[in-house]
Every structure is written in structure tokens, then in C-alpha cells.
Amino acid sequence: MNNSGVTVSDTFFKRYRELVRTEMLPYQWKVLNDEADITIERERDDASIPNEKSHAMENFRIAAGLSSGEHYGWVFQDSDVYKWLEAAAYSLKDHPDEALKKAADQVVELIGAAQEPDGYIGTYFTIMEPARRFKRLGESHELYCAGHLMEACVAYHAISPESKALSIARKLADCIDQSFGPEEGKIHGADGHEEIEIGLMRLYHTTGEERYLRLAEYFLEIRGQDPQFFARQYREDGGKPLIGGLESFSAAYLQAHRPVRQQDTAEGHAVRVVYLCTALADLAATKKDEGLRKTCETLWRNITERRMYITGGIGSTVRGEAFTADYDLPTDTMYCETCASIGLIFFARQMLRSGARGEYADIMERALYNTALSGMALDGKHFFYVNPLEAVPEKSRKDPGKSHVKCVRPEWLGCACCPPNLARLLSSVGDYIYTVSEQTILVNLFIQSELTCKTEQGGEVSVSLQTDYPKTGRILCTVSNQGKIPVRFGLRIPSWHDGIQGIVDGSAQEILNEDGFWYISLTPGEHRIEYTLELLPKRWYANAKVSDCVRRVSIARGPQIYCLEEADNGKDLHCLSVIQNAPLKYERREELLGGIGMIRTPGLRLLNRDEEAALYTDDPGALLTKTQELCFIPYYAWANRGENEMRVWVQEAPPS
Ligand code: FUB
Ligand code: ZN
């Protein structure tokens, strides 16, 4: 069976998709054209971060010879434009919009005009240093940008086949194919930042051109075969660094310390790791390569069972935006970049293609409803790069080691990778809801939508999923199987569930759990499945090896992790404790933060007996506790009420 289209009608995500169309895309368009009157913040205290303007579109105009001047911004600034274009394509598919289409067409034209005669595109190198093309791949991001261009062009081609988008992407892929590969005279290496592999796989899926598949495979397999590749290129190039400081990172930082099939832990820069894994999992599913699938599984386990935050955030340190060690999950200095969780969602989606395991979708959902959504303010115009597990404004302002932990989302960032990444994810969320294979439909996410599939025998299967999840856990699926044979319909059984009921065509069923899915065989005809998940607010605890979470508890309901915010609970959130076994009361607050669920529980506040208490004392009675009701809100909604403290992991007090 083939997935021939998903329409999202979900209330929760419809708001986000509307926000992409009405706010994010127009706003980002202005920013990329330097027409927005905004403050661009550096993502951390580092004077070398370019933050005067975006200049991303102007870079293209200069490269195309339509304007004059120098390149400005990061060497990967082009990718902001590509991600915007990709998001615009998804949004246009969903909702025609003349002004947006005109702007997107203009972008495609401009990219085409900036393409060099041999197919190369990269505004930094075209404008500033053509002779250094492909000479410093550890830093240059040339193929990273190319991968984003391919993704954007494939997406744009789908809604505008008459545009030049696909031919631009193919011409660039052909140029790269002529420069890289095992043959004598070509470069035997890959880019320091994975992404070309994802782009080439998508180009292959769209065009069927085997060369693109081979090239993606080449880039994946060459990685780490020669761990000295990047260092040698730096030496031979000898010029000034393209990204200061990057040359001092080890090969492991770039996942090049050993061949990928031998990698068994997530090392280095978190976004790179999950982009690598996304392409590996795509290749494994496409070629039915069991060995590669096992590699992906090993990396998946390492990330999700040892190195992931409860919010689906990844990356434990600001130094290199990277993974560190198993169970090293500090809650106040972590990185948890928005893009890294988006990449984890991409990885999960590809894993579901070769293995129907509910846990992939569980993590996809965790990352989506928590860290990804937290990456943006409710207005669609302010963005977090780093998504902390706890934050105290004064510490972020004054501790250089916490300058990356912002307490208010900036209007834009010097490195603007996250905002357009979020735009493309939210506008394509329909692509994550179902996994369709030969005779099976998996429901990964409970997002109200309609799916149509074409069967091999020329029939059609359509699914209508109605729900207001995660407000409630009531899901109604109506399936019309107009094919000739039964369809295996798999509904995810979330690992966190607190009770499930299933009724098929009026009769209650026993829910059998097969690797995290409940399968129902749906014969040709019409079917109605009522699936109800109990969503109870509850406590979660971390493994004892996670030092920052010892004797702390996190509150969640369904897929949503909750947090305490100063706005509801006062300052010094570290002084608050949840009482073990105290009831957690859930209530809807439609008037608050765009409509949220709030969880209330009786708690305690630790305080000094004397206002002028000493810093240290040997008086055991110097500290008191008083009762205080605690109010938790969903994590994604924090920092929408001005600058204030926030905390996910809260102290736990024994039952009173
Ligand atoms: O290097 C390109 C992008 O910028 C990465 O994916 C992000 O982590 C940020 O460093
Ligand atoms: Zn990012």
C-alpha cells in the first residue's frame, strides 16, 4: 500500500499549522530579507557569533550577481533559506496562498540564479573563497547546505512540478557526484555535518535515480573509514578557519572516529548524530539492510535509554552542543537544542519504516510535544535554541556557563537553525502520524487527520482519525477498506498508558500488545474503532545514575511533561517539593496560555526561619517548611509570561 495523502484537521496542531502560515513564514521571510525590526540575540556569550542581521537572502542575491557586497553570517546561512522554502512548500500543500507561493517561487528563481554553471551552490564560497570549495569539509557545511537544498526542492517540486526546483537539486547532486566518491581523483570523504545523506535519499525517493542512492550510501559508509580525513584537510587547506574553534574538536565530534557500522554510542554534536541516524535508518529501510538496521537500533538505544532528557531533549553540554556520557543529564547547563529533538523525530520516523515498535513513536511523540514545541513561543515569533530543564534568570544573566540557558525566547538568533526547522516540522506533521507499508497501517501519533492509501490491487483504504488528544484520550478511527484483502491496522499503545479500551465495530476487544501496537485485522468494508487511553497525571522518576535527578520527581500527563513556573508558584522553585502520594489534580484552563491542562498538588516550601539568615548555620531549626499548593503547566508552554524561573525536576518530600 502507498500513503497517498494525509490531511491534518487536529485542533491542537491546526493552531500550530495556522501559526506557520500566518505568522512564522511571513515573519521569517522578513527576517531573512533583513526587513524585520527585531533584535537578533547571540545564542550564548560569544562575541564571534554574527548577530547584526540575517543577510541570508542578500547572500543569494550577491552570489547571483544581482547585488554587490560580501557574504555575511555563518558559512551555513543558506540553510535558513532552504528550510524556510521547505516549510513554505508543506504549508502551500495544505493551504494555497498566493503571496506565499510568489515569495517561494522567487526563492527558487534566486537559488537557480546563484547556482554556478557546474551545478555548485554555496553562497559563502561563490562570493568569498571559490578556491576553497570542498577543501575544509569539517567546517564548511557545503554538503550540509546542499542536503537542505535537496530536501526543500523535493518538497517544492511536489507542490509545483513546473518549477525549476527539482532540476536545480539534481544539478547540484550531479556536481557533488562528480566531486566525491571512491573513484580516483575524487574526494574520499564526507561533510562534517551530516544532512547531504538525508537530502540525497529524498532525491532518490522522488526521482528513482540510483546514483543518488549510491552517493548517499557512499557518504554514510566513508564516514570514519579515515578518522584523519578532516584534520588532514585542515592542514592541507592551511587557511583561516571557517568556524573558529571547530578544528580543535576530535573526529568523534563529527561521528568520524570509526566507520558508522561500528559506532555504538552517540558521540559528539547532537544534531549531527540524529541527522546521521535518520539517513542510516532511511537507507536501512530502503535497502532492507539488516546489519545497518542493527546499527541504528544500537544508537537508538544509547540515545533514548542513556542520553535523553525526559522532555525528549538531547545534548548534555553547551561545549560543542554535544552528547557527553551515559546518564550525564545535568538539568541546568544542558543544551537540548530544538533542532536536536527535531532530528530525533526524523530518526524515529525512519526507524518505524523498518520496525513496527511503538517505542519509536513514543519517543517521537515525547520530543514533539515537549522540546520541539517548547522551541517556539505561542506567538510563533520568538524561539528557543536551548530548552532547559530548569532556569533561573539571574543565573543565566550572570553565569557565563549558563549564558546559553535563556529564560525568554529571543526574536531571532545569530545562529538561526532552529526557527525554520520548527516551521518545516510543524507544517509537515501529517507525515509523522502514520506509517504505511505493504498491508499495514500504523497509527503512530494521535493527531486528528484523514489518510488515503492506494493498494497494490488498485483499491483504496481511507482512515479518518478523530480526537482532541492530548486534551482527552478518546480516539475514534473510521476505516473504509475498499481493497480486496484485509488491512492490518496498528494503533500505538503508549508505554506510559494508564489503561486502554478498544471497541471494534461495536464489540469490546482485548488489547494485545505486539511491540507497542494493538493490531486489528480489517476486512474489506467499513469499520469503526473506538480507542480510549486513560490520561492520568502522574509522577516520573529518573534512574539513580542520573545524579541531577536524585530524589526529584517530574510530573506528566500522557505525552506532556509538566513544569513549575515562577508565574504560578513564586520564586526559588528549588525550595518547593511535591509530597509523595499527594493527589495530582488535573484541570483545563482554556483561558491560559492558549488553553492548557494544569496540574495542582499540595506541596511544601522550604524557607529560612529568619529573614536575615546566615549563609551557613549549625542550627538544625534554621530551616522551616510551610505548605504551598503547587501548579504545574505543560513544559512547552513555559516562558510565555515574561522572564521567570522554571523547573521540570522537583524535590520530592516524604508523605506527611
Ligand atoms: O551547524 C549547523 C547547525 O547550527 C547545527 O545543526 C546546529 O546545532 C547549529 O550549530
Ligand atoms: Zn537549531
XYZ file of C-alpha atoms and ligand atoms in Angstrom:
667
model
C 0.000 0.000 0.000
C 1.084 3.580 -0.578
C 0.305 6.580 1.510
C -1.284 8.932 -0.987
C -2.019 11.788 1.363
C -2.720 12.940 4.889
C -4.879 15.922 5.816
C -4.484 17.261 9.333
C -7.614 18.645 10.972
C -6.435 18.407 14.578
C -7.306 21.301 16.892
C -4.003 21.292 18.764
C -1.818 21.077 15.666
C -4.119 23.071 13.406
C -3.298 26.061 15.592
C 0.403 25.455 15.012
C -0.027 24.904 11.301
C -2.028 28.101 11.031
C 0.694 29.823 13.001
C 3.279 28.609 10.483
C 1.238 30.039 7.637
C 0.047 33.267 9.158
C 2.942 34.200 11.442
C 6.072 32.089 11.167
C 6.551 32.085 7.416
C 5.773 35.787 6.821
C 7.834 36.749 9.861
C 10.799 34.583 8.899
C 10.587 35.868 5.332
C 11.045 39.397 6.649
C 13.931 38.322 8.866
C 15.731 36.504 6.059
C 15.318 39.636 3.932
C 16.530 41.902 6.768
C 13.219 43.726 6.810
C 12.119 42.869 10.343
C 12.683 45.393 13.061
C 13.985 42.932 15.622
C 16.864 42.212 17.967
C 18.951 39.226 16.968
C 20.478 37.642 20.043
C 23.611 35.580 20.238
C 22.700 32.118 21.415
C 25.370 32.346 24.107
C 28.056 34.754 25.299
C 30.415 34.535 22.360
C 31.397 37.702 20.553
C 32.252 35.786 17.388
C 28.588 34.895 16.739
C 27.319 37.111 13.876
C 24.153 38.824 15.080
C 23.803 42.112 13.183
C 21.414 40.776 10.570
C 20.433 37.597 8.777
C 21.562 38.606 5.281
C 20.593 35.117 4.111
C 18.615 36.264 1.055
C 21.093 39.007 0.267
C 23.887 36.409 0.206
C 21.989 34.685 -2.594
C 21.460 37.950 -4.461
C 25.166 38.698 -4.288
C 26.102 35.187 -5.368
C 23.659 35.503 -8.269
C 25.267 38.793 -9.330
C 22.083 40.744 -8.611
C 23.605 42.720 -5.782
C 27.080 43.514 -4.578
C 28.867 43.140 -1.280
C 30.267 40.425 0.921
C 28.769 37.309 2.378
C 27.530 37.819 5.920
C 26.693 35.281 8.622
C 27.588 31.706 9.247
C 29.052 29.656 6.473
C 25.780 27.671 6.607
C 23.481 30.723 6.433
C 21.988 29.411 3.142
C 20.310 26.579 5.022
C 17.959 29.060 6.753
C 16.527 29.912 3.337
C 16.242 26.260 2.304
C 14.385 25.311 5.469
C 12.054 28.255 5.001
C 11.352 27.135 1.425
C 10.695 23.576 2.558
C 8.258 24.791 5.215
C 6.566 27.042 2.647
C 6.118 24.047 0.343
C 4.391 21.981 3.054
C 2.231 24.896 4.045
C 1.199 25.574 0.435
C 0.233 21.946 0.001
C -2.116 22.317 2.909
C -3.365 25.783 2.156
C -2.925 27.656 -1.139
C -1.670 31.192 -0.558
C -0.814 33.401 -3.487
C 1.592 35.726 -1.689
C 3.487 32.841 -0.166
C 3.685 30.996 -3.476
C 5.034 34.129 -5.132
C 7.709 34.509 -2.468
C 8.638 30.826 -2.690
C 8.846 30.976 -6.499
C 11.136 33.958 -6.127
C 13.378 31.974 -3.799
C 13.608 29.079 -6.245
C 14.494 31.503 -9.040
C 17.133 33.154 -6.887
C 18.703 29.859 -5.854
C 18.809 28.880 -9.519
C 20.474 32.183 -10.352
C 23.095 31.619 -7.638
C 23.897 28.145 -8.984
C 27.271 28.005 -10.675
C 27.493 26.602 -14.217
C 28.786 23.251 -12.938
C 25.859 22.948 -10.510
C 27.614 24.062 -7.315
C 25.631 26.192 -4.856
C 27.109 27.718 -1.713
C 26.929 31.470 -1.356
C 29.875 31.781 1.011
C 32.275 30.053 -1.356
C 30.845 31.584 -4.511
C 31.168 35.087 -3.100
C 34.208 34.902 -0.850
C 36.510 31.964 -1.465
C 35.761 29.964 -4.599
C 39.168 28.340 -4.460
C 38.402 26.732 -1.117
C 35.405 24.803 -2.362
C 35.281 21.353 -0.666
C 38.714 21.967 0.898
C 37.674 22.176 4.528
C 34.677 19.905 4.939
C 34.951 19.596 8.713
C 33.726 23.167 8.945
C 32.405 24.243 5.573
C 28.865 22.820 5.773
C 28.781 22.829 1.969
C 27.163 19.434 1.763
C 25.010 20.137 4.815
C 23.541 23.104 2.942
C 23.258 21.018 -0.223
C 21.241 18.415 1.687
C 18.839 21.078 2.926
C 18.535 22.438 -0.599
C 17.631 18.959 -1.855
C 15.002 18.498 0.857
C 13.496 21.899 0.063
C 13.495 21.300 -3.679
C 11.924 17.867 -3.360
C 9.185 19.345 -1.166
C 8.664 22.259 -3.532
C 8.599 20.046 -6.603
C 5.752 18.079 -5.010
C 3.512 21.151 -4.994
C 4.948 22.929 -8.003
C 6.233 20.376 -10.525
C 6.559 23.080 -13.178
C 9.145 24.984 -11.094
C 12.890 24.560 -11.591
C 13.291 23.249 -8.061
C 13.989 19.623 -8.877
C 16.358 20.360 -11.725
C 18.346 22.725 -9.502
C 18.658 19.996 -6.887
C 19.639 17.389 -9.464
C 22.248 19.627 -10.999
C 23.773 20.211 -7.571
C 23.638 16.482 -6.760
C 25.358 15.748 -10.071
C 28.083 18.259 -9.265
C 28.638 16.619 -5.889
C 28.574 13.188 -7.501
C 31.348 14.276 -9.839
C 33.465 15.524 -6.943
C 33.016 12.774 -4.329
C 33.185 9.018 -4.474
C 35.524 6.058 -4.408
C 36.952 6.735 -7.851
C 40.477 8.017 -8.354
C 40.655 11.805 -8.460
C 37.514 12.351 -6.387
C 37.371 13.419 -2.741
C 37.201 10.413 -0.401
C 35.307 11.931 2.482
C 32.047 13.407 3.721
C 30.805 16.626 5.292
C 31.489 17.388 8.954
C 27.755 17.965 9.453
C 25.500 15.230 8.160
C 22.478 16.262 6.110
C 23.523 15.623 2.500
C 22.725 11.967 3.165
C 19.117 12.822 4.081
C 18.788 15.130 1.075
C 20.165 12.565 -1.372
C 17.892 9.850 -0.017
C 14.922 12.133 -0.562
C 16.109 12.990 -4.024
C 16.405 9.281 -4.751
C 12.904 8.551 -3.414
C 11.492 11.279 -5.675
C 13.478 10.654 -8.850
C 14.317 6.940 -8.584
C 17.842 7.867 -9.723
C 20.118 5.119 -8.367
C 23.187 7.390 -8.473
C 21.735 9.485 -5.670
C 21.128 6.424 -3.543
C 24.693 5.251 -4.189
C 26.089 8.653 -3.294
C 24.092 8.794 -0.039
C 25.383 5.343 0.782
C 28.901 6.410 -0.086
C 28.769 9.387 2.288
C 27.389 7.218 5.077
C 29.898 4.419 4.646
C 33.006 6.572 4.108
C 32.422 8.339 7.401
C 35.047 7.260 9.921
C 36.909 4.997 7.475
C 39.714 7.525 7.640
C 39.423 9.327 11.002
C 42.212 11.711 9.949
C 40.320 12.967 6.901
C 39.113 16.250 8.398
C 42.364 17.046 10.219
C 44.335 16.371 7.041
C 42.059 18.635 5.036
C 42.565 21.428 7.600
C 46.336 21.047 7.308
C 46.345 20.965 3.544
C 43.970 23.908 3.292
C 46.062 25.905 5.732
C 43.729 28.916 5.537
C 41.764 30.678 8.228
C 39.100 28.581 9.975
C 35.577 28.908 8.635
C 34.124 28.313 12.085
C 36.635 29.267 14.748
C 37.379 26.532 17.262
C 35.791 23.683 15.352
C 39.141 22.366 14.168
C 40.072 21.563 17.769
C 37.253 19.027 18.156
C 38.057 15.350 17.739
C 36.890 13.112 14.899
C 34.267 11.678 17.284
C 32.668 15.101 17.468
C 31.906 14.669 13.761
C 30.984 10.959 14.135
C 34.120 10.137 12.160
C 36.099 8.229 14.797
C 35.183 4.854 13.321
C 33.068 3.515 10.472
C 29.405 4.118 11.217
C 28.501 0.439 11.281
C 30.884 0.100 14.233
C 29.566 3.069 16.184
C 27.599 2.021 19.234
C 27.287 5.211 21.268
C 26.059 8.662 20.334
C 29.183 10.815 20.214
C 29.706 14.475 19.523
C 27.347 17.126 18.223
C 23.783 16.027 18.925
C 22.108 17.335 15.759
C 24.778 15.713 13.599
C 24.240 12.367 15.332
C 20.495 12.300 14.784
C 20.783 13.517 11.190
C 23.303 10.740 10.575
C 20.961 8.214 12.188
C 17.988 9.479 10.149
C 19.814 8.831 6.901
C 21.175 5.495 8.124
C 17.706 4.337 9.120
C 16.283 5.515 5.793
C 18.982 3.584 3.935
C 18.460 0.501 6.124
C 14.716 0.534 5.414
C 15.144 1.307 1.724
C 17.719 -1.432 1.107
C 16.328 -3.800 3.747
C 19.842 -3.888 5.214
C 19.538 -5.775 8.476
C 23.111 -5.022 9.588
C 22.554 -1.307 9.196
C 19.212 -1.520 10.963
C 21.004 -3.096 13.920
C 23.499 -0.242 13.996
C 20.582 2.196 14.067
C 18.921 0.210 16.828
C 22.106 0.269 18.924
C 22.446 4.028 18.516
C 18.731 4.494 19.173
C 19.037 2.571 22.445
C 22.092 4.502 23.541
C 20.377 7.826 22.899
C 16.939 7.069 24.284
C 17.892 4.806 27.186
C 21.012 6.603 28.424
C 21.362 10.091 26.992
C 17.950 11.660 26.561
C 16.116 14.058 28.834
C 12.580 13.294 29.931
C 11.442 16.090 27.614
C 12.937 14.316 24.578
C 15.805 16.826 24.608
C 19.309 15.657 23.716
C 22.775 17.163 24.061
C 24.087 17.467 27.611
C 26.686 20.176 27.125
C 26.968 23.590 25.529
C 30.577 22.843 24.607
C 30.051 21.700 21.050
C 26.255 21.312 21.574
C 27.052 17.710 22.250
C 26.399 14.390 23.917
C 28.658 13.558 26.865
C 28.357 10.251 28.753
C 25.668 7.778 29.717
C 23.359 9.159 32.424
C 25.067 12.544 32.333
C 21.938 14.678 32.130
C 22.532 17.912 34.030
C 19.327 19.875 34.393
C 20.638 23.449 34.451
C 23.519 23.538 31.971
C 22.228 21.106 29.348
C 21.835 22.029 25.700
C 18.694 20.282 24.370
C 18.745 22.214 21.117
C 15.387 22.452 19.373
C 16.949 21.080 16.154
C 18.305 18.051 18.016
C 14.830 16.998 19.136
C 13.519 17.646 15.642
C 16.276 15.359 14.366
C 15.272 12.724 16.892
C 11.738 12.883 15.484
C 13.154 12.365 11.968
C 15.167 9.394 13.227
C 12.113 7.827 14.898
C 10.077 8.184 11.718
C 12.684 6.295 9.706
C 13.015 3.598 12.390
C 9.277 2.949 12.121
C 9.720 2.067 8.456
C 11.831 -0.964 9.218
C 10.500 -1.938 12.630
C 6.948 -1.576 13.915
C 7.861 -0.796 17.502
C 5.682 1.533 19.492
C 8.669 2.882 21.396
C 9.927 4.728 18.308
C 6.635 6.564 18.121
C 6.603 7.105 21.894
C 9.891 8.975 21.655
C 8.758 10.801 18.528
C 5.745 12.000 20.463
C 7.767 12.900 23.547
C 10.182 15.034 21.546
C 7.367 16.622 19.546
C 5.017 17.605 22.384
C 7.795 18.796 24.667
C 11.166 20.048 23.427
C 10.168 20.726 19.815
C 7.096 22.763 20.748
C 8.961 24.495 23.537
C 11.324 25.798 20.853
C 8.760 28.436 19.927
C 6.655 30.962 21.828
C 2.897 30.784 21.450
C 3.046 33.801 19.119
C 5.197 31.933 16.558
C 7.736 34.757 16.536
C 10.145 34.025 19.408
C 12.394 31.000 19.601
C 14.476 28.956 21.977
C 17.661 27.383 20.728
C 18.291 25.706 24.104
C 15.431 24.084 26.011
C 16.415 23.863 29.663
C 15.086 21.555 32.342
C 15.431 24.351 34.849
C 16.209 28.016 34.532
C 16.784 30.961 36.848
C 17.004 34.305 35.020
C 19.675 35.861 37.212
C 21.961 32.847 36.920
C 21.553 32.837 33.144
C 22.408 36.516 33.023
C 25.433 36.386 35.291
C 26.950 32.923 34.995
C 28.906 32.682 31.723
C 28.492 28.910 31.942
C 24.735 29.429 31.663
C 24.583 32.201 29.095
C 23.049 29.720 26.639
C 20.155 28.977 29.025
C 17.755 31.753 28.095
C 14.611 32.426 30.082
C 12.792 34.349 27.375
C 12.713 33.265 23.747
C 14.612 35.745 21.534
C 13.056 37.238 18.404
C 15.792 35.617 16.353
C 19.180 34.082 16.906
C 22.633 34.648 15.496
C 22.590 31.001 14.519
C 19.041 30.613 13.237
C 18.955 26.904 12.519
C 16.040 26.158 14.860
C 13.194 28.524 13.840
C 12.854 27.396 10.214
C 13.478 23.792 11.233
C 10.477 24.031 13.508
C 8.457 25.621 10.706
C 9.156 22.692 8.393
C 8.386 20.128 11.088
C 5.080 21.690 12.131
C 3.913 22.204 8.575
C 4.633 18.558 7.728
C 3.415 16.959 10.958
C 0.953 14.907 8.919
C 3.877 12.875 7.591
C 4.584 11.505 11.058
C 1.125 10.329 12.041
C 1.026 7.073 10.065
C 3.484 4.523 8.745
C 2.084 2.718 5.730
C 3.657 -0.472 4.431
C 2.526 -3.391 2.272
C -0.664 -4.374 4.077
C -0.234 -2.489 7.346
C -1.158 0.965 8.589
C 0.423 2.054 11.847
C -1.061 4.930 13.795
C 1.976 6.477 15.467
C 0.539 9.769 16.673
C -2.970 10.595 17.776
C -3.491 13.679 15.673
C -6.875 14.255 14.079
C -6.448 13.608 10.383
C -7.573 11.800 7.268
C -5.347 9.331 5.443
C -5.813 7.828 1.991
C -3.835 4.835 0.743
C -3.767 3.100 -2.610
C -3.487 -0.654 -2.516
C -1.378 -2.713 -4.908
C -4.538 -4.220 -6.352
C -5.882 -0.807 -7.310
C -8.157 -0.375 -4.292
C -8.249 2.408 -1.770
C -8.149 2.457 2.006
C -9.091 5.577 3.876
C -8.773 6.345 7.546
C -10.420 9.130 9.475
C -8.954 9.679 12.933
C -10.959 11.933 15.219
C -9.673 13.044 18.575
C -8.994 16.003 20.814
C -5.858 14.325 22.214
C -3.932 15.201 24.335
C -6.820 17.026 25.989
C -8.528 13.662 26.330
C -7.508 10.173 25.266
C -10.613 9.463 23.175
C -9.744 8.389 19.645
C -12.230 7.326 17.014
C -10.978 5.748 13.799
C -13.264 5.046 10.897
C -11.621 2.934 8.262
C -13.009 2.284 4.836
C -11.229 -0.648 3.238
C -12.148 -0.602 -0.424
C -9.418 -3.059 -1.303
C -9.740 -6.770 -1.829
C -7.841 -8.068 1.192
C -7.765 -7.281 4.922
C -5.674 -4.400 6.226
C -3.580 -4.783 9.366
C -4.376 -1.687 11.373
C -1.966 -0.996 14.253
C -2.765 1.531 16.973
C 0.142 2.551 19.161
C -0.066 1.531 22.795
C 1.869 4.298 24.545
C 4.342 2.874 27.036
C 3.094 5.356 29.644
C -0.565 4.414 29.327
C -2.758 4.216 32.407
C -5.431 1.996 30.958
C -6.777 1.351 27.465
C -10.061 0.271 25.981
C -10.787 -0.774 22.441
C -14.124 -1.344 20.729
C -14.190 -2.582 17.148
C -17.473 -2.345 15.239
C -19.375 -2.213 18.488
C -17.723 -5.077 20.315
C -15.185 -4.616 23.125
C -11.826 -6.246 22.434
C -8.912 -7.485 24.431
C -5.935 -5.240 23.683
C -2.992 -7.425 22.759
C 0.318 -5.627 22.858
C 2.613 -6.566 19.971
C 5.792 -4.479 20.328
C 3.804 -1.446 21.374
C 0.966 -1.715 18.839
C -2.524 -3.193 19.001
C -3.349 -4.788 15.672
C -6.794 -5.242 14.232
C -7.456 -7.063 11.000
C -9.897 -5.001 8.953
C -11.640 -6.894 6.192
C -12.911 -5.055 3.086
C -15.756 -2.767 4.138
C -16.368 -0.057 6.711
C -15.070 -0.235 10.295
C -15.324 1.844 13.397
C -12.701 1.627 16.148
C -13.153 3.399 19.437
C -9.855 3.551 21.257
C -9.618 5.180 24.650
C -6.415 5.948 26.503
C -6.619 6.936 30.122
C -4.529 10.076 30.632
C -3.787 10.449 34.315
C -1.375 12.993 35.747
C 1.484 11.070 37.290
C 4.990 11.114 38.706
C 8.111 10.003 36.890
C 11.474 9.213 38.462
C 14.910 9.051 36.861
C 17.386 6.189 37.003
C 19.511 6.515 40.180
C 22.583 7.083 37.991
C 21.232 10.448 36.831
C 22.843 12.490 39.581
C 20.867 15.671 38.964
C 17.547 13.895 39.397
C 18.142 12.002 42.635
C 15.166 12.429 44.980
C 13.441 14.528 42.387
C 10.230 13.900 40.562
C 8.806 15.030 37.287
C 5.079 15.383 36.647
C 3.484 14.354 33.370
C 0.149 13.627 31.800
C 0.114 11.462 28.715
C 2.872 12.612 26.379
C 3.218 16.001 28.032
C 5.866 16.717 30.626
C 4.885 19.421 33.062
C 6.926 22.057 34.861
C 6.697 24.600 37.625
C 6.900 28.213 36.617
C 7.512 31.210 38.839
C 4.391 32.920 37.480
C 2.218 30.353 39.255
C 4.425 29.337 42.169
C 6.642 32.274 43.183
C 10.428 32.451 43.147
C 13.005 29.911 44.349
C 11.425 26.879 42.725
C 14.271 24.781 44.117
C 12.666 25.241 47.573
C 9.439 23.549 46.508
C 8.703 19.860 46.959
C 5.991 17.604 45.732
C 4.635 15.411 48.521
C 4.876 11.726 47.744
C 1.457 10.207 47.163
C -0.359 13.543 47.404
C -3.144 13.699 44.815
C -2.392 15.286 41.449
C -5.435 17.188 40.283
C -5.878 17.929 36.598
C -7.955 20.834 35.353
C -8.413 22.510 31.978
C -7.618 26.196 31.792
C -8.857 27.298 28.402
C -8.142 30.965 29.127
C -4.479 30.353 29.978
C -1.591 30.057 27.502
C -3.776 29.225 24.536
C -5.660 26.556 26.505
C -3.714 24.158 28.668
C -4.187 21.488 31.286
C -2.915 22.486 34.728
C -1.923 20.009 37.432
C -2.264 21.043 41.053
C -0.956 19.237 44.087
C -0.377 20.072 47.751
C 3.336 20.710 48.243
C 5.880 22.198 50.583
C 8.119 25.241 50.530
C 11.416 25.270 52.373
C 12.341 28.649 53.838
C 14.668 30.339 56.300
C 13.248 30.895 59.765
C 14.957 34.304 59.908
C 14.837 36.722 57.045
C 18.486 37.675 57.546
C 19.689 34.074 57.873
C 23.413 33.381 57.597
C 24.770 31.620 54.562
C 25.643 28.609 56.728
C 24.464 27.617 60.160
C 24.813 24.731 62.607
C 21.271 25.350 63.845
C 19.070 22.424 62.774
C 15.987 24.580 63.293
C 17.094 27.318 60.917
C 15.006 25.961 58.069
C 11.249 25.637 58.095
C 8.718 24.180 55.742
C 5.270 25.503 55.037
C 2.587 24.065 52.852
C 2.014 25.504 49.422
C -0.127 24.297 46.586
C 1.986 23.660 43.502
C 0.721 24.409 39.986
C 2.294 22.660 37.034
C 1.837 23.682 33.410
C 2.858 21.782 30.251
C 6.556 22.270 29.583
C 6.086 23.525 26.023
C 4.063 26.490 27.289
C 6.633 27.910 29.713
C 8.276 31.312 29.178
C 5.213 32.878 27.621
C 4.542 35.180 30.578
C 7.754 37.190 30.727
C 11.070 36.293 32.262
C 10.715 33.867 35.139
C 12.064 30.737 36.779
C 11.144 27.269 35.572
C 11.839 23.750 36.797
C 10.927 20.291 35.495
C 12.547 18.056 38.119
C 11.197 18.977 41.552
C 12.265 17.803 45.009
C 10.104 15.097 46.481
C 9.117 15.108 50.170
C 8.005 12.004 52.067
C 4.278 11.557 52.688
C 3.106 13.816 55.517
O 25.954 23.670 12.244
C 24.689 23.873 11.650
C 23.638 23.962 12.717
O 23.907 25.080 13.551
C 23.613 22.796 13.667
O 22.794 21.753 13.275
C 23.173 23.412 14.928
O 23.448 22.627 16.043
C 23.891 24.717 14.908
O 25.194 24.574 15.354
Zn 18.994 24.534 15.795
